[in-house]
Amino acid sequence: MSAVQRRARDAAPVRVPFPVVDEVARHCLQEEEPETVHIEVHLPGRLDEARLRAAFAEALRRHPRVLMREAPGRWYRRRYAWELTAEPDVEVVRFPAPGRNALRDARTRALTEAPALSSSPPVRLEVVRASGPVEGSEAGDAVGVPPRGTDRPTQDAGCGTVRDRPTQDTTSATMPDRPTPDTGPDTMPDRPTPDTGPDTMRGRPAPSAASGSVLFLTINHTALDGPACLRVLATAAELYGGRDNSPAAPPVRGAPGTPPPAVAAPSPWSRPARVAPGTPEPSPGNGLLVTELPLPRRPRGAPYTVNDQLMVTTALTLAHWNREHGARPRPLRITMPVDDRPRDAGMPIGNGTRLVEVAFAHEELTADADRMPALLQRTAARTRALKAVPRPQLGRGAALLTAPVTPVAWRAALTRGLRRAAAPWTSTTLLSNIGRIPYALDFGEEAGRAHAVWFSAPARMPRGLTVTTASTAGRLHLALRWSRALLGHGDGAHLRDLFEHYLHTTEVAP
């Protein structure tokens, strides 16, 4: 250890008061449903253990805001505070023993074991090597690799192995005892499957399950969010592989089109729809399902974005689900994180997104092809307007609630009480679209470049369901995460099928 490092270690740590988002999350922590964000990066090759540890440690030093822990304090203190550290308190990078269940177990840990706030940094990186198809997991290592002799890409099996999933028949393995929907406006007609061929994936060599690696980055969401930690991982990739991982330029949004016919927005005081209960599981916590889909097509110059298509898809999916389960028609409200931070090396690290809500009247949620262009354009107008209005991250009420005028323990009790009281007005679900991954995540010649990246966000009640999407290498990577108090795994598989169907319906001419 150098003299400079010793002086940094021995100096009094710098303390940073909790921002609003961090404090509210800290007040509402629950052991049953840990507030974790999970990022899963699939690479075609192997990673060297020593080199990765060194690269990730240096990446943490280059983004020092991630090296922090919760400072101890008395109950009557006015604020929580982060204590910045010069070095990690714990070993951050782990290499679990490879095995048949390694991938499934890593996903389970990402959902159930949040990195401790008392140790710096509140993140954990696990590297799963050559685990092969894993029973009980939601996807295998060979993501996007079609089985030999088939003409459709491999999909996740919903509850275990990588297999060729039928488009229509999901009643046998993934949805026991669920009747097949009858014909009508809510049925899901056959759709063409992408032409990928048996041994390639959109022109790329197929990654091998026997030689690949999967990075699992688990984040305590009280301290950090997914985009910030993805930035740290991109720095580590550049240090490890020696290749440029600078962010790509953001896509240019098309000009607004002709305003569609106006539809009265639901009153902000009306109770939004809840996701109808499915078949809950007896154990607490979250369930997770990940899948890979083709990116939805849209005409060149369309006045809406892929994000708008995903927003409409999510709304139509939940409207269909609720109709199937006999829920009372109500307007849908979908929370959408907005992140205005730059993606370069100077990106601010922490919880940096602000939350807005996109509302849909029950009457406008139809998949009728004649009405779809107007629905997409209305959604684009709403999201554009919401993004343009500056506002506090969680709204002005949260900023007032976290004002340090009383002991933090009193504010914690008040916050939890208000959260319970406001539960009926909480949005229906959260859609977090990361968009195109801005970094190559290229770890060099041996490990290769990421060919699939998934994110998932916490899914606590009363929402009970979050939808997270990202795109890599021309593919859409969808993660559905739910509270087991609301849904079971067969429900997740059915929601996945509905989402795939309605995503296809948004591919219309303006």
Coordinates of C-alpha atoms in Angstrom, one line a residue:
M1 CA 0.0 0.0 0.0
S2 CA 1.4 3.4 -1.0
A3 CA 1.8 6.3 1.4
V4 CA -1.0 8.2 -0.5
Q5 CA -3.4 5.2 0.0
R6 CA -2.5 4.9 3.7
R7 CA -3.2 8.6 4.2
A8 CA -6.6 8.2 2.4
R9 CA -7.4 5.2 4.6
D10 CA -6.5 7.0 7.9
A11 CA -8.2 10.3 7.1
A12 CA -11.7 10.9 8.5
P13 CA -14.2 9.6 5.9
V14 CA -16.3 12.1 4.0
R15 CA -20.0 12.0 4.8
V16 CA -22.7 12.8 2.2
P17 CA -26.4 13.2 3.4
F18 CA -28.9 10.8 1.8
P19 CA -30.7 12.3 -1.2
V20 CA -34.5 12.2 -1.2
V21 CA -34.7 8.9 -3.2
D22 CA -32.2 7.1 -0.9
E23 CA -33.9 8.2 2.3
V24 CA -37.4 7.2 1.2
A25 CA -36.1 3.8 0.1
R26 CA -34.2 3.4 3.4
H27 CA -37.3 4.1 5.4
C28 CA -39.3 1.4 3.5
L29 CA -36.8 -1.5 3.5
Q30 CA -38.3 -5.0 4.0
E31 CA -36.5 -8.3 4.5
E32 CA -39.1 -10.3 2.7
E33 CA -38.7 -8.4 -0.6
P34 CA -35.1 -6.9 -0.8
E35 CA -34.7 -3.8 -2.9
T36 CA -32.2 -5.1 -5.4
V37 CA -31.6 -4.2 -9.0
H38 CA -30.1 -7.1 -11.0
I39 CA -28.1 -6.7 -14.2
E40 CA -27.2 -9.8 -16.2
V41 CA -24.5 -9.6 -18.9
H42 CA -23.9 -12.6 -21.2
L43 CA -20.5 -12.9 -22.8
P44 CA -19.4 -15.5 -25.4
G45 CA -16.0 -16.3 -23.7
R46 CA -14.2 -16.8 -20.4
L47 CA -12.9 -14.1 -18.0
D48 CA -9.7 -14.3 -16.1
E49 CA -10.4 -14.1 -12.3
A50 CA -7.4 -12.0 -11.3
R51 CA -7.7 -9.6 -14.2
L52 CA -11.4 -9.0 -13.6
R53 CA -10.9 -8.4 -9.9
A54 CA -8.2 -5.8 -10.7
A55 CA -10.2 -4.1 -13.5
F56 CA -13.4 -3.9 -11.4
A57 CA -11.4 -2.5 -8.4
E58 CA -9.9 0.2 -10.5
A59 CA -13.3 1.0 -12.0
L60 CA -14.7 1.5 -8.5
R61 CA -11.8 3.9 -7.8
R62 CA -12.5 5.9 -11.0
H63 CA -16.1 6.3 -9.9
P64 CA -15.5 7.0 -6.2
R65 CA -19.2 7.8 -5.4
V66 CA -19.9 4.0 -5.6
L67 CA -17.5 3.4 -2.8
M68 CA -19.8 4.2 0.1
R69 CA -21.5 2.7 3.2
E70 CA -24.2 3.9 5.5
A71 CA -22.7 5.8 8.4
P72 CA -23.7 4.8 11.9
G73 CA -25.7 7.2 13.9
R74 CA -28.1 7.7 16.9
W75 CA -31.8 7.4 16.6
Y76 CA -32.3 11.1 17.0
R77 CA -30.1 12.2 14.2
R78 CA -31.7 14.4 11.6
R79 CA -30.4 12.6 8.5
Y80 CA -29.0 9.4 7.2
A81 CA -25.5 9.8 5.6
W82 CA -23.3 7.9 3.3
E83 CA -19.7 7.5 4.3
L84 CA -17.3 7.5 1.4
T85 CA -14.4 5.1 1.5
A86 CA -11.1 4.9 -0.4
E87 CA -11.2 1.1 -0.9
P88 CA -13.9 -1.6 -0.7
D89 CA -14.7 -3.1 2.7
V90 CA -15.5 -6.5 1.2
E91 CA -14.5 -8.6 -1.8
V92 CA -16.9 -7.4 -4.5
V93 CA -16.1 -9.9 -7.3
R94 CA -17.0 -13.5 -6.7
F95 CA -16.6 -16.6 -8.8
P96 CA -19.1 -19.3 -7.6
A97 CA -18.3 -22.9 -8.4
P98 CA -19.6 -23.8 -11.9
G99 CA -22.4 -26.4 -11.9
R100 CA -25.7 -27.4 -13.3
N101 CA -27.6 -25.0 -11.0
A102 CA -25.1 -22.1 -11.0
L103 CA -27.1 -19.8 -13.2
R104 CA -30.3 -20.4 -11.4
D105 CA -28.7 -19.9 -8.0
A106 CA -27.0 -16.7 -9.1
R107 CA -30.4 -15.3 -10.2
T108 CA -31.9 -16.4 -6.9
R109 CA -29.2 -14.6 -4.9
A110 CA -29.7 -11.4 -7.0
L111 CA -33.4 -11.4 -5.9
T112 CA -33.0 -12.5 -2.3
E113 CA -29.6 -11.2 -1.0
A114 CA -29.2 -7.5 -1.1
P115 CA -25.6 -6.2 -0.7
A116 CA -25.3 -4.8 2.8
L117 CA -25.6 -1.0 3.2
S118 CA -23.1 -1.2 6.1
S119 CA -20.2 -2.3 3.8
S120 CA -18.7 -0.4 0.9
P121 CA -19.7 -0.7 -1.9
P122 CA -23.3 -1.9 -1.8
V123 CA -22.9 -3.9 -5.0
R124 CA -21.8 -7.5 -5.7
L125 CA -20.5 -8.9 -9.0
E126 CA -20.7 -12.7 -9.6
V127 CA -19.3 -14.5 -12.6
V128 CA -21.0 -17.7 -13.6
R129 CA -18.9 -19.9 -15.9
A130 CA -20.0 -22.7 -18.3
S131 CA -23.1 -23.6 -16.4
G132 CA -25.0 -24.8 -19.4
P133 CA -28.8 -25.1 -19.5
V134 CA -30.1 -24.9 -15.9
E135 CA -33.3 -26.4 -14.7
G136 CA -35.3 -24.0 -12.6
S137 CA -33.8 -20.9 -14.1
E138 CA -35.6 -18.5 -16.4
A139 CA -33.0 -18.7 -19.2
G140 CA -29.9 -20.6 -20.1
D141 CA -26.4 -19.5 -21.1
A142 CA -27.0 -19.9 -24.8
V143 CA -29.4 -17.0 -25.0
G144 CA -30.6 -16.4 -28.5
V145 CA -29.0 -19.6 -29.9
P146 CA -31.5 -21.7 -31.9
P147 CA -31.4 -25.4 -31.3
R148 CA -30.0 -27.3 -34.3
G149 CA -32.6 -28.2 -36.9
T150 CA -35.1 -25.5 -36.0
D151 CA -36.1 -22.3 -37.7
R152 CA -36.9 -20.2 -34.6
P153 CA -34.7 -18.7 -31.9
T154 CA -34.4 -20.3 -28.5
Q155 CA -36.7 -18.7 -26.0
D156 CA -36.6 -19.1 -22.2
A157 CA -38.6 -22.0 -20.9
G158 CA -40.5 -20.1 -18.4
C159 CA -39.7 -22.4 -15.6
G160 CA -36.4 -24.1 -16.3
T161 CA -34.6 -25.2 -19.4
V162 CA -33.7 -23.6 -22.7
R163 CA -36.0 -25.2 -25.2
D164 CA -38.0 -24.4 -28.3
R165 CA -41.1 -22.8 -26.9
P166 CA -44.3 -23.0 -29.0
T167 CA -45.8 -19.6 -29.8
Q168 CA -49.4 -20.6 -29.0
D169 CA -49.6 -23.7 -26.8
T170 CA -48.5 -22.6 -23.3
T171 CA -51.1 -24.6 -21.4
S172 CA -49.1 -27.7 -20.8
A173 CA -45.8 -26.7 -19.1
T174 CA -45.9 -23.1 -18.3
M175 CA -49.6 -22.5 -17.5
P176 CA -51.2 -25.6 -15.8
D177 CA -54.9 -25.6 -15.5
R178 CA -55.4 -22.4 -17.5
P179 CA -58.0 -22.6 -20.3
T180 CA -57.0 -21.5 -23.7
P181 CA -58.5 -18.1 -24.5
D182 CA -61.4 -18.2 -26.9
T183 CA -61.4 -16.4 -30.2
G184 CA -62.2 -12.7 -30.2
P185 CA -60.4 -9.4 -29.8
D186 CA -58.1 -10.7 -27.1
T187 CA -56.8 -13.8 -28.8
M188 CA -53.2 -13.9 -30.1
P189 CA -53.0 -15.0 -33.7
D190 CA -50.0 -16.7 -35.1
R191 CA -47.2 -14.3 -36.0
P192 CA -44.2 -14.9 -38.2
T193 CA -41.0 -15.9 -36.5
P194 CA -37.7 -14.3 -37.3
D195 CA -35.5 -16.0 -39.8
T196 CA -32.3 -16.6 -37.8
G197 CA -31.1 -20.0 -39.0
P198 CA -29.8 -22.8 -36.8
D199 CA -26.2 -21.8 -36.0
T200 CA -26.2 -18.0 -36.2
M201 CA -27.9 -15.2 -34.4
R202 CA -28.6 -12.3 -36.9
G203 CA -25.4 -13.0 -38.7
R204 CA -23.2 -13.4 -35.6
P205 CA -21.5 -16.6 -34.6
A206 CA -23.6 -18.4 -32.0
P207 CA -22.2 -18.2 -28.5
S208 CA -21.4 -21.5 -26.9
A209 CA -22.9 -22.4 -23.6
A210 CA -19.8 -24.5 -22.7
S211 CA -17.4 -21.6 -23.0
G212 CA -19.4 -18.5 -22.1
S213 CA -19.6 -16.4 -19.0
V214 CA -22.5 -14.5 -17.3
L215 CA -21.9 -11.5 -15.1
F216 CA -24.4 -10.9 -12.4
L217 CA -24.3 -7.4 -10.9
T218 CA -26.5 -7.1 -7.9
I219 CA -27.2 -3.6 -6.5
N220 CA -28.8 -2.4 -3.3
H221 CA -31.3 0.0 -4.8
T222 CA -31.3 2.2 -1.7
A223 CA -27.9 3.4 -2.7
L224 CA -27.6 3.1 -6.5
D225 CA -29.5 2.4 -9.7
G226 CA -28.9 0.2 -12.7
P227 CA -27.7 2.8 -15.3
A228 CA -25.0 4.1 -12.8
C229 CA -23.7 0.7 -12.1
L230 CA -23.7 -0.2 -15.8
R231 CA -21.4 2.8 -16.3
V232 CA -19.0 1.3 -13.7
L233 CA -19.2 -2.1 -15.5
A234 CA -18.4 -0.4 -18.8
T235 CA -15.3 1.2 -17.3
A236 CA -14.3 -2.2 -15.9
A237 CA -14.7 -3.8 -19.4
E238 CA -12.5 -1.1 -21.0
L239 CA -9.8 -1.6 -18.3
Y240 CA -10.0 -5.4 -18.7
G241 CA -10.1 -5.7 -22.5
G242 CA -8.2 -2.6 -23.5
R243 CA -11.0 -1.7 -26.0
D244 CA -13.0 1.4 -26.3
N245 CA -16.3 1.3 -24.4
S246 CA -17.3 4.9 -24.9
P247 CA -21.1 5.4 -25.0
A248 CA -22.7 5.6 -28.4
A249 CA -24.6 8.7 -29.4
P250 CA -28.3 8.6 -28.3
P251 CA -30.9 7.9 -31.0
V252 CA -32.6 10.9 -32.5
R253 CA -36.3 11.2 -31.9
G254 CA -38.6 11.8 -34.8
A255 CA -40.5 15.1 -35.1
P256 CA -44.0 15.1 -33.6
G257 CA -46.7 14.1 -36.1
T258 CA -50.2 15.3 -36.6
P259 CA -51.9 15.4 -33.2
P260 CA -54.2 12.4 -32.8
P261 CA -57.8 12.8 -31.6
A262 CA -57.8 13.8 -28.0
V263 CA -58.9 11.4 -25.3
A264 CA -59.8 12.8 -21.8
A265 CA -57.0 11.9 -19.4
P266 CA -58.0 10.0 -16.3
S267 CA -58.3 12.2 -13.2
P268 CA -55.2 12.1 -11.1
W269 CA -57.5 11.4 -8.1
S270 CA -59.1 8.3 -9.6
R271 CA -57.8 5.0 -8.4
P272 CA -55.7 3.2 -11.0
A273 CA -56.1 -0.4 -11.9
R274 CA -54.2 -3.0 -9.9
V275 CA -52.6 -6.0 -11.6
A276 CA -55.2 -8.8 -11.0
P277 CA -54.0 -11.6 -8.7
G278 CA -52.9 -14.7 -10.4
T279 CA -51.7 -17.8 -8.6
P280 CA -49.6 -16.5 -5.7
E281 CA -46.8 -18.6 -4.3
P282 CA -46.5 -19.4 -0.6
S283 CA -42.9 -18.2 -0.2
P284 CA -42.2 -14.5 0.0
G285 CA -40.0 -12.5 -2.3
N286 CA -39.9 -11.9 -6.0
G287 CA -40.1 -14.1 -9.1
L288 CA -38.3 -13.4 -12.3
L289 CA -38.6 -14.4 -15.9
V290 CA -36.3 -13.2 -18.7
T291 CA -36.7 -13.6 -22.4
E292 CA -35.3 -12.3 -25.7
L293 CA -37.6 -10.9 -28.4
P294 CA -37.1 -9.2 -31.8
L295 CA -37.1 -5.4 -31.6
P296 CA -40.4 -4.0 -32.8
R297 CA -40.4 -2.5 -36.2
R298 CA -41.5 1.1 -36.8
P299 CA -41.6 3.1 -40.0
R300 CA -38.8 5.5 -40.7
G301 CA -39.6 8.9 -39.4
A302 CA -42.4 7.7 -37.2
P303 CA -43.6 10.3 -34.6
Y304 CA -43.1 7.7 -31.8
T305 CA -40.2 5.7 -30.4
V306 CA -39.6 2.1 -29.4
N307 CA -40.1 3.3 -25.8
D308 CA -43.7 4.5 -26.8
Q309 CA -44.3 1.1 -28.4
L310 CA -43.2 -0.6 -25.2
M311 CA -45.4 1.6 -23.1
V312 CA -48.4 0.8 -25.2
T313 CA -47.5 -2.9 -25.2
T314 CA -47.3 -2.9 -21.4
A315 CA -50.7 -1.2 -21.1
L316 CA -52.4 -3.6 -23.5
T317 CA -50.9 -6.6 -21.8
L318 CA -52.1 -5.6 -18.4
A319 CA -55.6 -4.6 -19.7
H320 CA -55.9 -8.1 -21.4
W321 CA -54.6 -9.8 -18.2
N322 CA -57.2 -7.9 -16.0
R323 CA -60.0 -8.7 -18.4
E324 CA -59.1 -12.4 -18.3
H325 CA -59.3 -12.3 -14.5
G326 CA -62.5 -10.4 -14.2
A327 CA -61.0 -7.2 -12.8
R328 CA -63.1 -4.1 -12.7
P329 CA -62.2 -1.7 -15.5
R330 CA -60.1 1.2 -14.3
P331 CA -57.6 3.5 -15.9
L332 CA -54.0 2.3 -16.0
R333 CA -51.1 4.3 -14.7
I334 CA -47.6 3.2 -15.6
T335 CA -44.6 4.7 -13.8
M336 CA -41.7 5.5 -16.1
P337 CA -38.2 6.4 -14.9
V338 CA -36.6 9.3 -16.8
D339 CA -32.8 9.6 -16.8
D340 CA -31.2 12.8 -18.0
R341 CA -27.7 12.0 -17.0
P342 CA -24.8 11.8 -19.5
R343 CA -23.5 8.3 -20.1
D344 CA -19.8 9.2 -20.3
A345 CA -17.1 8.7 -17.7
G346 CA -18.4 11.8 -15.8
M347 CA -21.9 10.3 -15.3
P348 CA -23.2 11.1 -11.8
I349 CA -23.3 7.9 -9.7
G350 CA -26.2 7.2 -7.4
N351 CA -30.0 7.1 -7.8
G352 CA -30.3 9.6 -10.6
T353 CA -33.7 8.9 -12.3
R354 CA -36.9 10.8 -11.8
L355 CA -40.3 9.1 -11.9
V356 CA -43.2 10.2 -14.1
E357 CA -46.6 8.5 -14.6
V358 CA -48.2 7.8 -18.0
A359 CA -52.0 7.4 -17.8
F360 CA -54.3 5.5 -20.1
A361 CA -58.1 5.6 -20.1
H362 CA -59.7 2.2 -20.1
E363 CA -61.6 2.9 -23.3
E364 CA -58.5 3.6 -25.4
L365 CA -56.7 0.4 -24.6
T366 CA -57.6 -1.6 -27.7
A367 CA -55.4 -3.5 -30.1
D368 CA -57.6 -2.7 -33.1
A369 CA -55.2 -2.0 -36.0
D370 CA -57.1 1.0 -37.2
R371 CA -56.8 2.7 -33.8
M372 CA -53.2 1.7 -33.0
P373 CA -51.5 4.6 -34.8
A374 CA -53.5 7.1 -32.8
L375 CA -52.8 5.3 -29.6
L376 CA -49.1 5.3 -30.3
Q377 CA -49.1 9.0 -31.2
R378 CA -51.1 10.0 -28.1
T379 CA -48.6 8.0 -26.0
A380 CA -45.7 9.7 -27.6
A381 CA -47.2 13.1 -26.9
R382 CA -47.7 12.2 -23.3
T383 CA -44.2 10.8 -22.7
R384 CA -42.7 13.8 -24.6
A385 CA -44.6 16.3 -22.4
L386 CA -43.7 14.4 -19.1
K387 CA -40.0 14.3 -20.0
A388 CA -39.9 18.0 -20.7
V389 CA -41.3 19.1 -17.4
P390 CA -38.6 19.5 -14.7
R391 CA -39.7 18.1 -11.3
P392 CA -38.1 16.6 -8.2
Q393 CA -37.2 12.9 -8.5
L394 CA -40.1 11.6 -6.4
G395 CA -42.3 14.8 -6.5
R396 CA -42.5 17.7 -4.2
G397 CA -44.3 15.8 -1.5
A398 CA -41.3 13.5 -1.0
A399 CA -38.9 16.4 -0.9
L400 CA -41.0 17.9 1.9
L401 CA -41.3 14.6 3.7
T402 CA -37.5 14.2 3.9
A403 CA -36.8 17.7 5.1
P404 CA -34.4 17.3 8.1
V405 CA -36.6 19.1 10.7
T406 CA -37.4 16.1 12.9
P407 CA -35.4 13.0 13.9
V408 CA -35.0 10.6 11.0
A409 CA -36.6 7.8 12.9
W410 CA -39.8 9.9 13.3
R411 CA -39.8 10.6 9.5
A412 CA -39.3 6.9 8.8
A413 CA -42.5 6.0 10.8
L414 CA -44.4 8.7 9.0
T415 CA -43.2 7.7 5.6
R416 CA -44.2 4.0 6.1
G417 CA -47.6 5.1 7.3
L418 CA -48.2 7.3 4.3
R419 CA -47.0 4.6 1.9
R420 CA -49.6 2.2 3.3
A421 CA -52.3 4.9 3.1
A422 CA -51.5 5.9 -0.4
A423 CA -51.3 2.3 -1.7
P424 CA -54.6 2.4 -3.6
W425 CA -53.4 5.4 -5.6
T426 CA -50.0 3.8 -6.4
S427 CA -49.5 3.3 -10.2
T428 CA -50.4 0.0 -11.8
T429 CA -46.9 -1.1 -12.7
L430 CA -43.5 0.3 -13.5
L431 CA -41.9 0.1 -17.0
S432 CA -38.2 0.8 -17.0
N433 CA -36.9 0.9 -20.6
I434 CA -33.1 1.2 -20.5
G435 CA -33.1 1.5 -24.3
R436 CA -30.2 0.5 -26.4
I437 CA -27.2 -0.4 -24.2
P438 CA -24.9 2.6 -24.9
Y439 CA -21.7 0.7 -24.2
A440 CA -20.1 -2.1 -26.2
L441 CA -19.3 -4.0 -22.9
D442 CA -16.4 -5.5 -24.8
F443 CA -14.0 -7.4 -22.5
G444 CA -11.4 -8.2 -25.2
E445 CA -10.6 -11.0 -27.5
E446 CA -11.0 -13.9 -25.2
A447 CA -14.1 -12.9 -23.3
G448 CA -15.7 -11.0 -26.1
R449 CA -18.6 -8.5 -26.4
A450 CA -21.9 -8.7 -24.6
H451 CA -24.6 -10.3 -26.7
A452 CA -27.4 -10.1 -24.1
V453 CA -28.0 -7.7 -21.2
W454 CA -31.0 -7.9 -18.8
F455 CA -32.0 -5.6 -16.0
S456 CA -34.7 -6.2 -13.4
A457 CA -36.2 -3.8 -10.9
P458 CA -37.9 -4.5 -7.5
A459 CA -41.5 -5.6 -7.6
R460 CA -42.9 -4.9 -4.2
M461 CA -46.6 -4.6 -3.5
P462 CA -48.9 -2.8 -4.1
R463 CA -47.7 -2.8 -7.7
G464 CA -46.4 -6.3 -7.5
L465 CA -45.0 -6.3 -11.1
T466 CA -42.2 -4.5 -12.9
V467 CA -41.3 -4.6 -16.6
T468 CA -37.7 -3.9 -17.6
T469 CA -36.4 -3.8 -21.2
A470 CA -33.1 -3.2 -22.9
S471 CA -31.7 -3.8 -26.3
T472 CA -28.4 -5.3 -27.3
A473 CA -27.1 -6.5 -30.6
G474 CA -30.5 -5.7 -32.3
R475 CA -32.5 -7.8 -29.8
L476 CA -35.0 -6.8 -27.1
H477 CA -34.2 -8.3 -23.7
L478 CA -37.3 -8.3 -21.5
A479 CA -37.4 -9.1 -17.7
L480 CA -40.7 -9.5 -15.9
R481 CA -40.3 -9.4 -12.1
W482 CA -43.2 -9.9 -9.7
S483 CA -44.1 -10.3 -6.1
R484 CA -44.9 -13.9 -5.2
A485 CA -47.7 -12.6 -3.1
L486 CA -49.5 -11.6 -6.3
L487 CA -48.3 -13.9 -9.1
G488 CA -46.8 -17.3 -9.7
H489 CA -44.3 -18.5 -12.4
G490 CA -47.1 -19.7 -14.7
D491 CA -48.6 -16.3 -14.5
G492 CA -45.2 -14.8 -15.5
A493 CA -45.0 -17.1 -18.5
H494 CA -48.5 -16.1 -19.6
L495 CA -47.7 -12.4 -19.2
R496 CA -44.6 -12.9 -21.3
D497 CA -46.7 -14.4 -24.1
L498 CA -49.2 -11.6 -24.0
F499 CA -46.4 -9.0 -24.1
E500 CA -44.9 -10.7 -27.2
H501 CA -48.2 -10.7 -28.9
Y502 CA -49.1 -7.0 -28.2
L503 CA -45.5 -5.9 -29.1
H504 CA -46.2 -7.3 -32.5
T505 CA -49.5 -5.4 -32.8
T506 CA -47.6 -2.0 -32.4
E507 CA -45.8 -2.7 -35.7
V508 CA -48.2 -0.6 -37.8
A509 CA -47.9 2.2 -40.3
P510 CA -48.6 5.7 -38.9

